[in-house]
Coordinates of C-alpha atoms in Angstrom, one line a residue:
Chain A
M6 CA 96.7 111.3 99.9
A7 CA 94.2 111.8 102.6
V8 CA 93.3 108.7 104.6
Q9 CA 89.6 108.1 104.8
P10 CA 87.8 105.4 106.8
A11 CA 87.4 102.0 105.2
P12 CA 84.3 101.6 103.2
H13 CA 81.6 99.7 104.9
P14 CA 81.8 96.0 103.9
A15 CA 79.3 95.7 101.0
V16 CA 75.8 96.0 102.4
N17 CA 73.4 94.2 100.1
Y18 CA 70.2 94.3 101.9
S19 CA 68.9 97.0 99.6
T20 CA 65.4 98.4 100.2
R21 CA 65.4 100.2 97.0
V22 CA 62.1 99.8 95.1
D23 CA 63.9 99.6 91.8
E24 CA 65.8 96.6 92.9
I25 CA 63.2 94.3 94.3
S26 CA 60.9 94.3 91.2
P27 CA 60.7 91.0 89.3
R28 CA 62.3 92.6 86.3
A29 CA 65.3 93.7 88.4
R30 CA 65.6 90.1 89.7
T31 CA 65.6 88.6 86.3
L32 CA 68.3 91.1 85.2
N33 CA 70.3 90.1 88.2
G34 CA 70.2 86.5 87.2
V35 CA 71.2 87.4 83.6
R36 CA 74.1 89.3 85.0
A37 CA 75.3 86.4 87.1
V38 CA 75.2 84.1 84.0
I39 CA 77.1 86.6 81.9
V40 CA 79.8 87.0 84.5
L41 CA 80.1 83.2 84.8
L42 CA 80.5 82.9 81.1
I43 CA 83.2 85.5 81.0
A44 CA 85.1 83.9 83.8
L45 CA 84.9 80.5 82.0
V46 CA 86.3 82.1 78.8
M47 CA 89.1 83.8 80.7
L48 CA 90.0 80.5 82.3
I49 CA 90.3 78.6 79.0
P50 CA 94.0 79.2 78.7
V51 CA 94.6 78.0 82.3
A52 CA 92.5 74.9 81.6
W53 CA 94.4 74.3 78.4
M54 CA 97.7 74.6 80.2
T55 CA 96.5 72.0 82.8
L56 CA 95.4 69.6 80.0
T57 CA 98.6 70.1 78.0
A58 CA 100.7 69.2 81.1
F59 CA 99.3 65.7 81.0
K60 CA 99.5 65.1 77.3
S61 CA 102.0 63.0 75.5
R62 CA 104.3 64.7 73.0
P63 CA 102.2 63.8 69.9
D64 CA 99.0 64.7 71.7
A65 CA 100.3 68.1 72.6
V66 CA 100.8 69.1 69.0
A67 CA 97.9 67.1 67.5
V68 CA 96.0 68.7 64.6
P69 CA 93.2 69.6 65.4
P70 CA 93.9 70.1 69.1
K71 CA 92.8 67.3 71.3
V72 CA 90.5 67.9 74.2
L73 CA 90.1 64.2 75.0
F74 CA 93.3 62.2 75.3
E75 CA 95.0 59.6 77.4
P76 CA 96.7 61.4 80.3
T77 CA 100.4 60.7 80.9
L78 CA 103.1 62.1 83.2
E79 CA 105.5 62.4 80.3
G80 CA 105.6 66.2 80.6
F81 CA 106.6 66.0 84.2
V82 CA 109.3 63.4 83.5
S83 CA 110.7 65.5 80.7
L84 CA 110.7 68.6 83.0
L85 CA 112.4 67.0 86.0
T86 CA 114.9 64.6 84.4
S87 CA 117.7 64.8 81.9
R88 CA 117.7 61.9 79.4
R89 CA 119.7 60.5 76.6
Q90 CA 118.5 58.9 73.4
L91 CA 118.9 55.1 73.2
T92 CA 119.8 53.1 70.2
T93 CA 117.4 50.3 69.1
Q94 CA 119.7 47.7 70.6
Q95 CA 119.9 49.6 73.9
I96 CA 116.1 49.9 74.0
E97 CA 115.8 46.2 73.8
E98 CA 118.4 45.7 76.5
Y99 CA 116.6 48.2 78.7
S100 CA 113.2 46.5 78.1
Q101 CA 114.6 43.4 79.7
R102 CA 115.6 45.1 82.9
T103 CA 113.3 44.8 85.9
D104 CA 114.7 47.5 88.1
L105 CA 113.1 50.3 86.2
N106 CA 110.7 52.6 88.0
W107 CA 107.6 54.3 86.4
A108 CA 109.6 57.4 85.3
D109 CA 112.2 55.2 83.6
L110 CA 109.4 53.4 81.8
I111 CA 107.8 56.6 80.6
A112 CA 111.2 57.7 79.3
L113 CA 111.8 54.3 77.7
S114 CA 108.5 54.5 75.9
R115 CA 110.0 57.4 74.0
G116 CA 113.3 55.5 73.5
Q117 CA 115.2 57.4 76.2
A118 CA 117.0 56.6 79.4
I119 CA 117.0 58.9 82.4
T120 CA 120.5 60.0 83.3
G121 CA 119.7 62.1 86.3
P122 CA 117.6 64.9 87.5
S123 CA 117.3 68.1 85.4
N124 CA 118.3 71.4 86.7
Y125 CA 114.7 72.4 87.1
P126 CA 114.2 71.2 90.7
Q127 CA 117.3 73.2 91.7
R128 CA 115.9 76.3 90.0
L129 CA 112.6 75.9 91.7
A130 CA 114.4 75.6 95.0
N131 CA 116.2 78.9 94.1
S132 CA 112.9 80.5 93.4
L133 CA 111.5 79.4 96.8
I134 CA 114.5 80.7 98.7
I135 CA 114.8 84.0 96.8
A136 CA 111.1 84.8 96.7
G137 CA 110.5 83.6 100.3
V138 CA 113.4 85.4 102.0
S139 CA 113.0 88.6 100.0
T140 CA 109.3 88.7 100.8
I141 CA 110.0 88.4 104.5
F142 CA 112.6 91.1 104.4
S143 CA 110.6 93.5 102.3
V144 CA 107.5 93.1 104.5
A145 CA 109.6 93.4 107.7
L146 CA 111.6 96.5 106.6
G147 CA 108.5 97.9 105.0
L148 CA 106.5 97.5 108.2
L149 CA 109.1 99.4 110.3
S150 CA 109.4 102.3 107.8
A151 CA 105.6 102.4 107.4
Y152 CA 105.2 102.6 111.1
S153 CA 107.6 105.5 111.3
F154 CA 105.9 107.3 108.5
S155 CA 102.5 106.7 110.0
R156 CA 103.3 107.7 113.6
F157 CA 106.2 110.0 113.8
N158 CA 106.7 113.5 112.5
I159 CA 109.3 113.0 109.8
P160 CA 110.6 116.1 108.1
G161 CA 109.9 115.9 104.3
A162 CA 107.8 112.7 104.8
G163 CA 105.7 113.4 101.6
D164 CA 108.8 113.8 99.4
L165 CA 110.4 110.7 101.0
L166 CA 107.3 108.7 100.3
F167 CA 107.2 109.8 96.7
F168 CA 110.9 109.0 96.3
I169 CA 110.2 105.5 97.6
L170 CA 107.3 105.0 95.2
S171 CA 109.2 106.5 92.2
T172 CA 111.8 103.7 92.4
R173 CA 109.1 101.5 91.2
M174 CA 108.6 103.5 88.0
L175 CA 112.1 102.7 86.6
P176 CA 112.1 100.2 83.8
P177 CA 114.1 97.2 85.1
V178 CA 116.6 97.6 82.3
V179 CA 117.6 101.0 83.6
V180 CA 118.5 99.5 86.9
T181 CA 119.9 96.2 85.7
I182 CA 123.0 97.5 83.8
P183 CA 124.6 99.3 86.8
V184 CA 123.4 96.7 89.2
F185 CA 124.9 94.0 87.0
L186 CA 128.3 95.9 86.9
M187 CA 128.1 96.6 90.7
Y188 CA 127.2 93.0 91.5
R189 CA 130.0 91.7 89.2
A190 CA 132.5 94.0 90.9
I191 CA 131.7 92.9 94.5
G192 CA 131.2 89.3 93.5
I193 CA 127.5 88.8 94.2
Y194 CA 126.4 88.4 90.5
D195 CA 124.5 85.1 90.2
T196 CA 124.1 84.6 93.9
H197 CA 121.1 84.1 96.1
L198 CA 122.2 87.1 98.2
G199 CA 122.2 89.4 95.2
M200 CA 118.8 88.4 94.1
I201 CA 117.3 88.6 97.6
I202 CA 118.6 92.1 98.0
L203 CA 117.3 93.2 94.6
Y204 CA 113.8 91.7 95.1
T205 CA 113.7 93.1 98.6
V206 CA 114.3 96.6 97.4
F207 CA 111.9 96.3 94.5
N208 CA 109.1 95.2 96.8
L209 CA 110.0 97.7 99.6
S210 CA 108.5 100.7 97.8
F211 CA 105.3 98.8 97.4
S212 CA 105.3 97.4 100.9
V213 CA 105.9 100.7 102.6
W214 CA 103.0 102.3 100.7
L215 CA 100.6 99.5 101.3
L216 CA 101.4 99.0 105.0
K217 CA 101.3 102.7 105.7
G218 CA 97.8 102.8 104.5
F219 CA 96.9 99.9 106.9
L220 CA 98.8 101.3 109.9
D221 CA 97.1 104.7 109.4
E222 CA 93.8 103.1 110.0
I223 CA 94.8 101.7 113.4
P224 CA 93.9 104.4 116.0
R225 CA 97.0 105.6 117.7
E226 CA 95.0 105.9 121.0
Y227 CA 95.6 102.2 121.5
E228 CA 99.4 102.6 121.7
E229 CA 99.2 105.8 123.6
A230 CA 97.0 104.2 126.2
A231 CA 99.5 101.3 126.4
M232 CA 102.4 103.7 126.8
V233 CA 100.6 105.5 129.6
D234 CA 100.3 102.1 131.2
G235 CA 104.1 101.9 131.2
Y236 CA 104.9 100.2 127.9
T237 CA 107.8 101.6 125.9
R238 CA 107.2 102.6 122.3
L239 CA 108.8 99.4 121.1
Q240 CA 106.7 97.2 123.4
A241 CA 103.6 99.0 122.3
F242 CA 104.5 98.5 118.7
V243 CA 105.1 94.8 119.1
K244 CA 102.2 94.0 121.4
I245 CA 99.5 96.4 120.2
V246 CA 100.2 97.5 116.6
L247 CA 101.6 94.3 115.2
P248 CA 98.6 92.1 116.0
Q249 CA 96.3 94.7 114.7
S250 CA 98.1 95.0 111.3
L251 CA 98.0 91.4 110.4
T252 CA 95.5 92.0 107.6
G253 CA 97.8 94.5 106.0
I254 CA 100.8 92.2 106.5
A255 CA 99.0 89.4 104.8
A256 CA 97.9 91.5 101.8
T257 CA 101.4 92.9 101.4
T258 CA 102.9 89.4 101.7
V259 CA 100.7 88.2 98.8
F260 CA 101.7 91.0 96.5
C261 CA 105.4 90.8 97.3
L262 CA 105.4 87.1 96.9
I263 CA 103.6 87.2 93.5
F264 CA 106.1 89.7 92.2
A265 CA 109.2 88.0 93.5
W266 CA 108.0 84.6 92.5
N267 CA 107.2 85.6 88.9
E268 CA 109.9 88.1 88.2
Y269 CA 111.8 87.4 85.0
A270 CA 113.8 90.4 83.7
F271 CA 116.2 90.7 86.6
A272 CA 116.6 87.0 87.0
L273 CA 117.4 86.7 83.3
M274 CA 120.0 89.4 83.4
L275 CA 121.5 88.9 86.8
T276 CA 121.8 85.2 87.2
A277 CA 123.5 82.6 85.1
D278 CA 123.3 79.2 86.7
R279 CA 123.8 79.0 90.4
A280 CA 121.1 81.4 91.5
R281 CA 118.8 81.2 88.4
T282 CA 115.2 81.1 89.3
A283 CA 112.4 79.1 87.6
P284 CA 110.8 81.8 85.3
P285 CA 113.8 82.2 83.0
S286 CA 114.3 78.5 83.0
I287 CA 110.9 77.4 81.9
P288 CA 111.4 78.7 78.3
S289 CA 114.6 76.8 78.1
V290 CA 113.1 73.4 78.7
L291 CA 113.6 72.5 75.1
G292 CA 113.7 68.9 73.9
T293 CA 115.6 67.4 71.1
G294 CA 113.9 68.4 67.9
G295 CA 111.0 70.6 68.8
I296 CA 109.6 72.3 71.9
E297 CA 108.4 70.0 74.7
W298 CA 105.1 71.7 75.2
A299 CA 103.9 69.2 77.8
A300 CA 107.1 69.8 79.8
I301 CA 106.6 73.6 79.6
A302 CA 103.0 73.3 80.6
A303 CA 103.9 71.0 83.5
G304 CA 106.5 73.5 84.7
S305 CA 104.1 76.4 84.4
L306 CA 101.4 74.6 86.2
G307 CA 103.6 73.5 89.0
F308 CA 104.8 77.0 89.2
L309 CA 101.4 78.6 89.3
I310 CA 99.9 76.3 92.0
P311 CA 101.7 77.7 95.0
V312 CA 100.7 81.2 94.2
V313 CA 97.1 80.2 93.6
I314 CA 97.0 78.4 96.9
V315 CA 98.4 81.4 98.8
T316 CA 96.1 83.8 97.0
F317 CA 93.0 81.8 97.6
A318 CA 93.9 81.4 101.3
L319 CA 94.4 85.2 101.7
R320 CA 91.9 86.3 99.1
K321 CA 89.9 88.6 101.3
Y322 CA 93.0 90.5 102.2
L323 CA 94.0 90.7 98.6
L324 CA 90.8 92.3 97.6
R325 CA 91.2 94.8 100.3
G326 CA 94.9 95.3 99.9
V327 CA 94.8 96.2 96.2
T328 CA 93.4 99.6 97.0
F329 CA 96.8 100.5 98.4
G330 CA 95.3 101.2 101.8
A331 CA 95.8 104.9 101.5
I332 CA 93.9 105.4 98.3
R333 CA 90.7 104.0 99.6
Q334 CA 88.0 106.5 98.9
Chain B
M27 CA 101.4 115.4 123.0
L28 CA 98.4 113.7 124.6
K29 CA 100.7 111.6 126.7
H30 CA 102.2 114.7 128.4
E31 CA 98.9 115.8 129.6
A32 CA 98.1 112.3 130.7
Q33 CA 100.8 112.3 133.4
A34 CA 99.4 114.0 136.4
P35 CA 102.3 115.7 138.2
P36 CA 104.0 117.9 135.5
A37 CA 107.4 118.3 137.1
P38 CA 108.5 114.7 137.5
A39 CA 106.9 113.7 134.2
A40 CA 109.0 116.1 132.3
R41 CA 112.1 113.9 132.3
P42 CA 110.7 110.6 131.2
A43 CA 108.5 112.3 128.6
N44 CA 111.6 114.0 127.3
R45 CA 113.5 110.8 127.2
R46 CA 110.7 109.2 125.4
Q47 CA 110.7 111.9 122.7
I48 CA 114.4 111.3 122.0
S49 CA 113.9 107.6 121.9
D50 CA 111.0 108.0 119.5
R51 CA 113.2 109.9 117.2
T52 CA 116.0 107.4 117.4
L53 CA 113.5 104.6 116.9
S54 CA 112.0 106.3 113.8
Q55 CA 115.5 106.7 112.4
L56 CA 116.3 103.1 113.1
F57 CA 113.1 102.1 111.5
I58 CA 113.5 104.2 108.3
W59 CA 117.2 104.1 107.5
P60 CA 117.6 100.4 106.6
T61 CA 114.9 101.0 103.9
L62 CA 116.4 104.2 102.6
I63 CA 119.9 102.8 102.5
L64 CA 118.8 99.8 100.5
L65 CA 116.9 102.0 98.1
I66 CA 119.8 104.4 97.7
I67 CA 122.3 101.5 97.0
I68 CA 120.1 99.6 94.7
N69 CA 118.2 102.4 93.0
I70 CA 119.9 105.8 93.3
F71 CA 123.4 104.7 92.8
P72 CA 122.5 102.7 89.6
L73 CA 120.4 105.6 88.4
F74 CA 123.4 108.0 88.5
Y75 CA 125.9 105.4 87.3
S76 CA 123.8 104.6 84.3
L77 CA 123.4 108.3 83.6
F78 CA 127.2 108.5 83.6
L79 CA 127.5 105.4 81.4
S80 CA 125.1 106.8 78.9
F81 CA 127.7 109.4 78.0
T82 CA 130.4 106.7 77.4
N83 CA 131.0 104.0 74.9
Y84 CA 131.3 101.4 77.7
S85 CA 130.7 97.7 76.9
A86 CA 130.2 95.3 79.8
I87 CA 132.2 92.6 78.2
A88 CA 135.1 94.7 76.9
N89 CA 138.2 95.0 79.0
R90 CA 138.5 98.7 78.9
P91 CA 137.2 101.5 81.2
P92 CA 134.3 103.7 80.1
E93 CA 135.4 106.4 77.7
W94 CA 133.6 109.7 77.7
I95 CA 132.0 110.4 74.3
G96 CA 129.6 113.2 75.2
F97 CA 126.2 113.2 73.5
T98 CA 127.2 110.7 70.8
N99 CA 124.9 108.0 72.1
F100 CA 121.9 110.2 72.4
D101 CA 122.7 111.8 69.0
R102 CA 122.8 108.3 67.4
L103 CA 119.7 107.1 69.1
L104 CA 117.5 110.2 68.5
N105 CA 118.5 110.3 64.8
S106 CA 117.8 106.6 64.2
S107 CA 114.6 106.0 62.5
D108 CA 114.5 102.4 64.0
I109 CA 114.4 103.8 67.5
W110 CA 111.5 106.1 66.7
G111 CA 109.8 103.2 65.2
Y112 CA 110.2 101.2 68.4
F113 CA 108.9 104.1 70.4
S114 CA 105.8 104.5 68.3
L115 CA 105.3 100.8 68.4
T116 CA 105.5 100.8 72.2
G117 CA 103.2 103.8 72.4
R118 CA 100.6 102.2 70.1
Y119 CA 100.8 99.0 72.1
A120 CA 100.4 100.9 75.4
L121 CA 97.4 102.9 74.1
I122 CA 95.4 100.0 72.6
S123 CA 96.2 97.6 75.3
V124 CA 95.5 99.8 78.3
G125 CA 92.4 101.2 76.5
L126 CA 91.0 97.7 76.1
Q127 CA 91.9 96.7 79.6
T128 CA 90.2 99.7 81.0
V129 CA 87.0 99.0 79.1
I130 CA 86.9 95.3 79.9
G131 CA 88.1 95.6 83.5
F132 CA 85.6 98.4 84.2
G133 CA 82.8 96.4 82.5
L134 CA 83.6 93.3 84.5
A135 CA 83.7 95.4 87.7
L136 CA 80.2 96.8 86.9
L137 CA 78.9 93.3 86.4
L138 CA 80.5 91.9 89.6
R139 CA 79.5 94.9 91.6
K140 CA 76.4 93.5 93.2
K141 CA 77.1 90.2 95.0
F142 CA 75.4 87.0 94.0
R143 CA 75.9 83.6 95.2
G144 CA 79.5 82.5 94.5
S145 CA 80.6 85.9 93.2
G146 CA 83.5 86.0 95.6
I147 CA 84.9 82.8 94.1
V148 CA 84.3 84.0 90.6
T149 CA 86.1 87.2 91.3
T150 CA 89.1 85.3 92.6
L151 CA 89.0 82.9 89.6
I152 CA 89.1 85.8 87.2
L153 CA 92.2 87.0 89.0
I154 CA 94.2 83.9 88.1
P155 CA 95.7 85.2 84.9
M156 CA 97.3 88.0 86.9
M157 CA 99.1 85.6 89.2
L158 CA 100.9 83.9 86.3
S159 CA 104.5 84.7 85.5
P160 CA 104.3 86.9 82.4
V161 CA 107.1 85.0 80.6
V162 CA 105.3 81.8 81.2
V163 CA 102.1 83.3 79.9
G164 CA 103.9 84.5 76.8
L165 CA 105.4 81.1 76.2
F166 CA 102.2 79.3 76.7
W167 CA 100.2 81.5 74.5
K168 CA 102.7 80.8 71.8
L169 CA 101.4 77.3 71.9
M170 CA 97.9 78.5 71.8
F171 CA 98.6 80.8 68.8
N172 CA 100.3 78.1 66.8
P173 CA 98.5 78.0 63.4
A174 CA 98.5 74.2 63.2
Y175 CA 98.0 72.8 66.7
G176 CA 97.2 75.9 68.7
I177 CA 93.7 76.1 70.1
F178 CA 93.2 79.8 69.7
N179 CA 92.3 79.8 66.1
Y180 CA 89.8 77.1 66.7
L181 CA 88.2 79.1 69.5
V182 CA 87.8 82.2 67.4
G183 CA 86.5 80.2 64.5
F184 CA 89.3 79.5 62.1
T185 CA 89.0 75.7 62.0
N186 CA 91.0 75.1 58.8
P187 CA 94.8 75.1 59.8
V188 CA 95.7 76.0 56.2
T189 CA 93.8 79.2 55.9
A190 CA 94.0 80.2 59.6
P191 CA 96.1 83.2 60.4
D192 CA 99.6 82.6 61.9
W193 CA 99.4 85.2 64.6
L194 CA 103.0 85.3 65.7
A195 CA 104.6 85.0 62.3
S196 CA 102.7 87.7 60.6
P197 CA 104.2 91.2 61.1
S198 CA 100.7 92.8 61.1
L199 CA 99.2 90.4 63.6
A200 CA 102.0 89.8 66.0
L201 CA 101.4 93.1 67.9
W202 CA 97.7 92.2 68.2
A203 CA 98.6 88.8 69.5
I204 CA 100.6 90.5 72.3
I205 CA 97.8 92.9 72.9
I206 CA 95.3 90.1 73.3
V207 CA 97.5 88.3 75.8
D208 CA 98.2 91.5 77.8
V209 CA 94.5 92.3 77.9
W210 CA 93.7 88.8 79.0
M211 CA 96.3 89.0 81.7
W212 CA 95.7 92.5 83.1
S213 CA 92.0 93.3 82.7
P214 CA 91.5 91.5 86.0
F215 CA 93.8 94.1 87.7
V216 CA 91.8 97.0 86.4
M217 CA 88.6 95.1 87.5
L218 CA 90.0 94.7 91.0
L219 CA 90.7 98.4 91.4
C220 CA 87.4 99.4 89.9
L221 CA 85.6 97.0 92.2
S222 CA 87.0 98.5 95.3
G223 CA 86.2 102.0 93.9
L224 CA 82.6 100.9 93.2
S225 CA 82.1 99.3 96.5
A226 CA 82.9 102.6 98.2
I227 CA 80.1 104.6 96.5
P228 CA 77.5 105.4 99.1
D229 CA 74.1 103.8 98.3
Y230 CA 72.1 106.9 99.1
L231 CA 73.4 108.6 95.9
Y232 CA 71.6 106.1 93.8
E233 CA 68.5 106.1 96.0
A234 CA 68.3 109.9 95.6
A235 CA 68.7 109.5 91.8
A236 CA 66.1 106.7 91.7
I237 CA 63.6 109.0 93.6
D238 CA 64.3 111.7 91.0
R239 CA 63.6 109.1 88.3
A240 CA 67.0 109.6 86.8
S241 CA 67.8 107.3 83.9
A242 CA 70.3 104.5 84.3
W243 CA 72.6 106.3 81.9
F244 CA 72.4 109.5 83.9
Q245 CA 73.2 107.6 87.1
F246 CA 76.2 106.0 85.5
R247 CA 77.5 109.3 84.0
R248 CA 76.8 111.5 87.0
I249 CA 77.4 109.1 90.0
T250 CA 79.3 106.0 89.1
L251 CA 81.9 107.4 86.7
P252 CA 83.0 110.4 88.8
Q253 CA 83.1 108.4 91.9
V254 CA 85.2 105.6 90.5
A255 CA 87.4 107.8 88.4
P256 CA 90.3 108.2 90.9
L257 CA 90.8 104.5 91.3
L258 CA 90.3 103.9 87.6
L259 CA 92.9 106.5 86.8
I260 CA 95.4 104.8 89.2
A261 CA 94.8 101.5 87.5
V262 CA 95.4 103.2 84.1
L263 CA 98.5 104.9 85.4
F264 CA 100.0 101.6 86.7
R265 CA 99.1 99.7 83.6
T266 CA 100.5 102.5 81.3
I267 CA 103.8 102.5 83.2
E268 CA 103.9 98.7 82.9
A269 CA 103.0 98.7 79.2
F270 CA 105.9 101.1 78.5
K271 CA 108.1 98.6 80.3
A272 CA 106.7 95.6 78.5
F273 CA 109.4 93.0 78.4
D274 CA 108.6 89.6 79.9
L275 CA 105.5 89.0 77.8
V276 CA 107.1 90.1 74.6
M277 CA 110.2 87.9 75.2
G278 CA 108.0 84.9 75.9
L279 CA 105.7 85.4 72.9
T280 CA 107.8 86.8 70.0
G281 CA 111.2 87.8 71.3
G282 CA 110.7 91.0 69.3
G283 CA 110.0 89.3 66.0
P284 CA 109.0 88.6 63.3
G285 CA 111.8 90.8 62.1
N286 CA 111.4 93.8 64.2
A287 CA 107.6 93.8 64.2
T288 CA 107.2 93.7 68.0
Q289 CA 110.6 95.1 69.1
M290 CA 109.3 97.1 72.1
I291 CA 111.6 99.6 73.5
S292 CA 112.5 97.5 76.6
V293 CA 113.4 94.6 74.3
E294 CA 115.5 96.9 72.3
I295 CA 117.4 98.0 75.4
Y296 CA 117.9 94.4 76.4
S297 CA 119.3 93.5 73.0
Q298 CA 121.6 96.5 73.0
A299 CA 122.9 95.8 76.5
F300 CA 123.0 92.0 76.7
L301 CA 123.1 90.7 73.1
G302 CA 125.5 91.1 70.2
Q303 CA 128.0 93.8 71.0
F304 CA 127.0 94.5 74.6
R305 CA 126.6 98.2 74.0
T306 CA 126.2 99.1 77.6
G307 CA 126.7 102.8 77.1
R308 CA 124.2 103.1 74.4
A309 CA 121.6 100.9 76.2
S310 CA 121.9 103.2 79.2
A311 CA 121.3 106.2 77.0
L312 CA 118.2 104.6 75.6
A313 CA 117.0 103.6 79.1
Y314 CA 117.3 107.2 80.1
I315 CA 115.2 108.4 77.2
V316 CA 112.5 105.9 78.3
L317 CA 112.7 106.9 81.9
V318 CA 112.2 110.6 81.0
I319 CA 109.1 109.6 78.9
I320 CA 107.7 107.5 81.7
I321 CA 108.2 110.3 84.2
A322 CA 106.5 112.8 81.9
V323 CA 103.6 110.5 81.2
S324 CA 103.1 109.7 84.9
N325 CA 103.2 113.4 85.7
V326 CA 100.4 114.1 83.3
Y327 CA 98.4 111.3 84.8
I328 CA 99.0 112.3 88.4
R329 CA 98.0 115.9 87.6
T330 CA 94.8 114.6 85.9
L331 CA 94.3 112.4 88.9
N332 CA 94.6 115.3 91.4
K333 CA 92.3 117.4 89.3
V334 CA 89.7 114.6 89.3
R335 CA 90.0 114.3 93.0
E336 CA 89.6 117.9 93.8
G337 CA 87.0 118.6 91.2

């Protein structure tokens, strides 16, 4: 794939006659309204999720669905604690007590007593560690390989690059069975280390391709000039190339993070309890007698927010990065 | 090569330059090998090992070594009408779902193409579905699809819970339910790729067309479409590969049910390998069949893509 210069950032000061006529302007306004409507429709499920997270159990399954309701943190309490059902007598005893905090009171209102934290915080911590560390590794290793592919004459570079990309085409299940057996044999099944290695590798292919595209765009004259001035190759890489490729690094980080954070299939099949991440746990937040939709919504919402924040913060890199650098036309 | 010439006296420069060459090579090896080794351990080894397993009757929970049974697994799988049913289901799903995503994503990109106030924020907001974990999406849409208290039926106009369709429990609708969710989630991805393709089309092409009084349709067909085609095809390629691998969303929404109505091929591999009898060998064989299909399909796409690029 030939590398071509980046497109000029959208220039919108058009001088075209067909675009400044009143009719064109009206059409433009209509277009904006249509886009806004579509965006609103597409966000309904996300909005519904947010609402559900703050609903009480009866409100979550009310017929017809309730848009207006009294917000409660019941869902969050169900998500984060484990509780036991109280008898009528115990409820009365509990009601007398004065040492109850707000979470206990919410549980009590449903006739339950909090017995301790649920395993969800632990799973969320697992997600943070595994997604965070694997993202750092895949971006770091990807950057080094991408630099080599971009700057040095590597025999068979094209084939190697295709090989690296093709690893992404495998259905997870093809890889999981042998990896499962391998991990079990060497004792890293259901460990953080095992999941970090796996996610690192799965993001590596992507990260090499993406970063190579960005590095290709940095003129090599910069480093060459630095090396003429007495820098070693490594110094030039650290002091010249690295600062210039921050955009690419940011874009790659977002993509790797989204993948590792949300991954489900591997986590389901290669972890049991110790290293289980949040995505396979959210479906298992089941209550006694029926699904706790509020708890599920609360878990999903809490799980979405970090990604949205990171994505919004880095959104201009994301928009640029998705073209895979090299495929920009 | 430039740096050789840059050093003025050729004779003394020869040694350092030479040393730098060697260190460059060492450096590039150092930079590349960690990646390759990891890929080989985690991807290539499993690939060959599962090829081996696919010719055995191995079960991951049984306490016996894999026993070579030749082509029995492949024979059983390829002669099972169930498996063909799952394949055609997955194919139908991929075709409809990716088709709709392409149309909607491309349409959205055309609408968002010219900036207006706030269009950057709107674009990012449209991307939110893509950032969700597919299994969470599946699970949550399960609530929305519920015939009694789900909001989906109300939104599309079935306000009577008694007569409203039960999307996930009906064998004929369950596949469509998954398609709806997949389209909702991934149209933004197609949109994003198309947007970057559109933004790279030089303005002068349209100016020339406007001067020639070319119709909007002509401009679309002769300028927009060919120019955006390479990125559009890449989006379609990625989505098709993903659709063939559909797993998370299906597990969250239906788990393959009702009955076998949404038993996509990945779900089938999972059930063979990790549920019931843990038929690791047979699951590996099935996984291999899927892999061959994905590679074949991707190759067709990549050829088309290259043709579009060159032509």
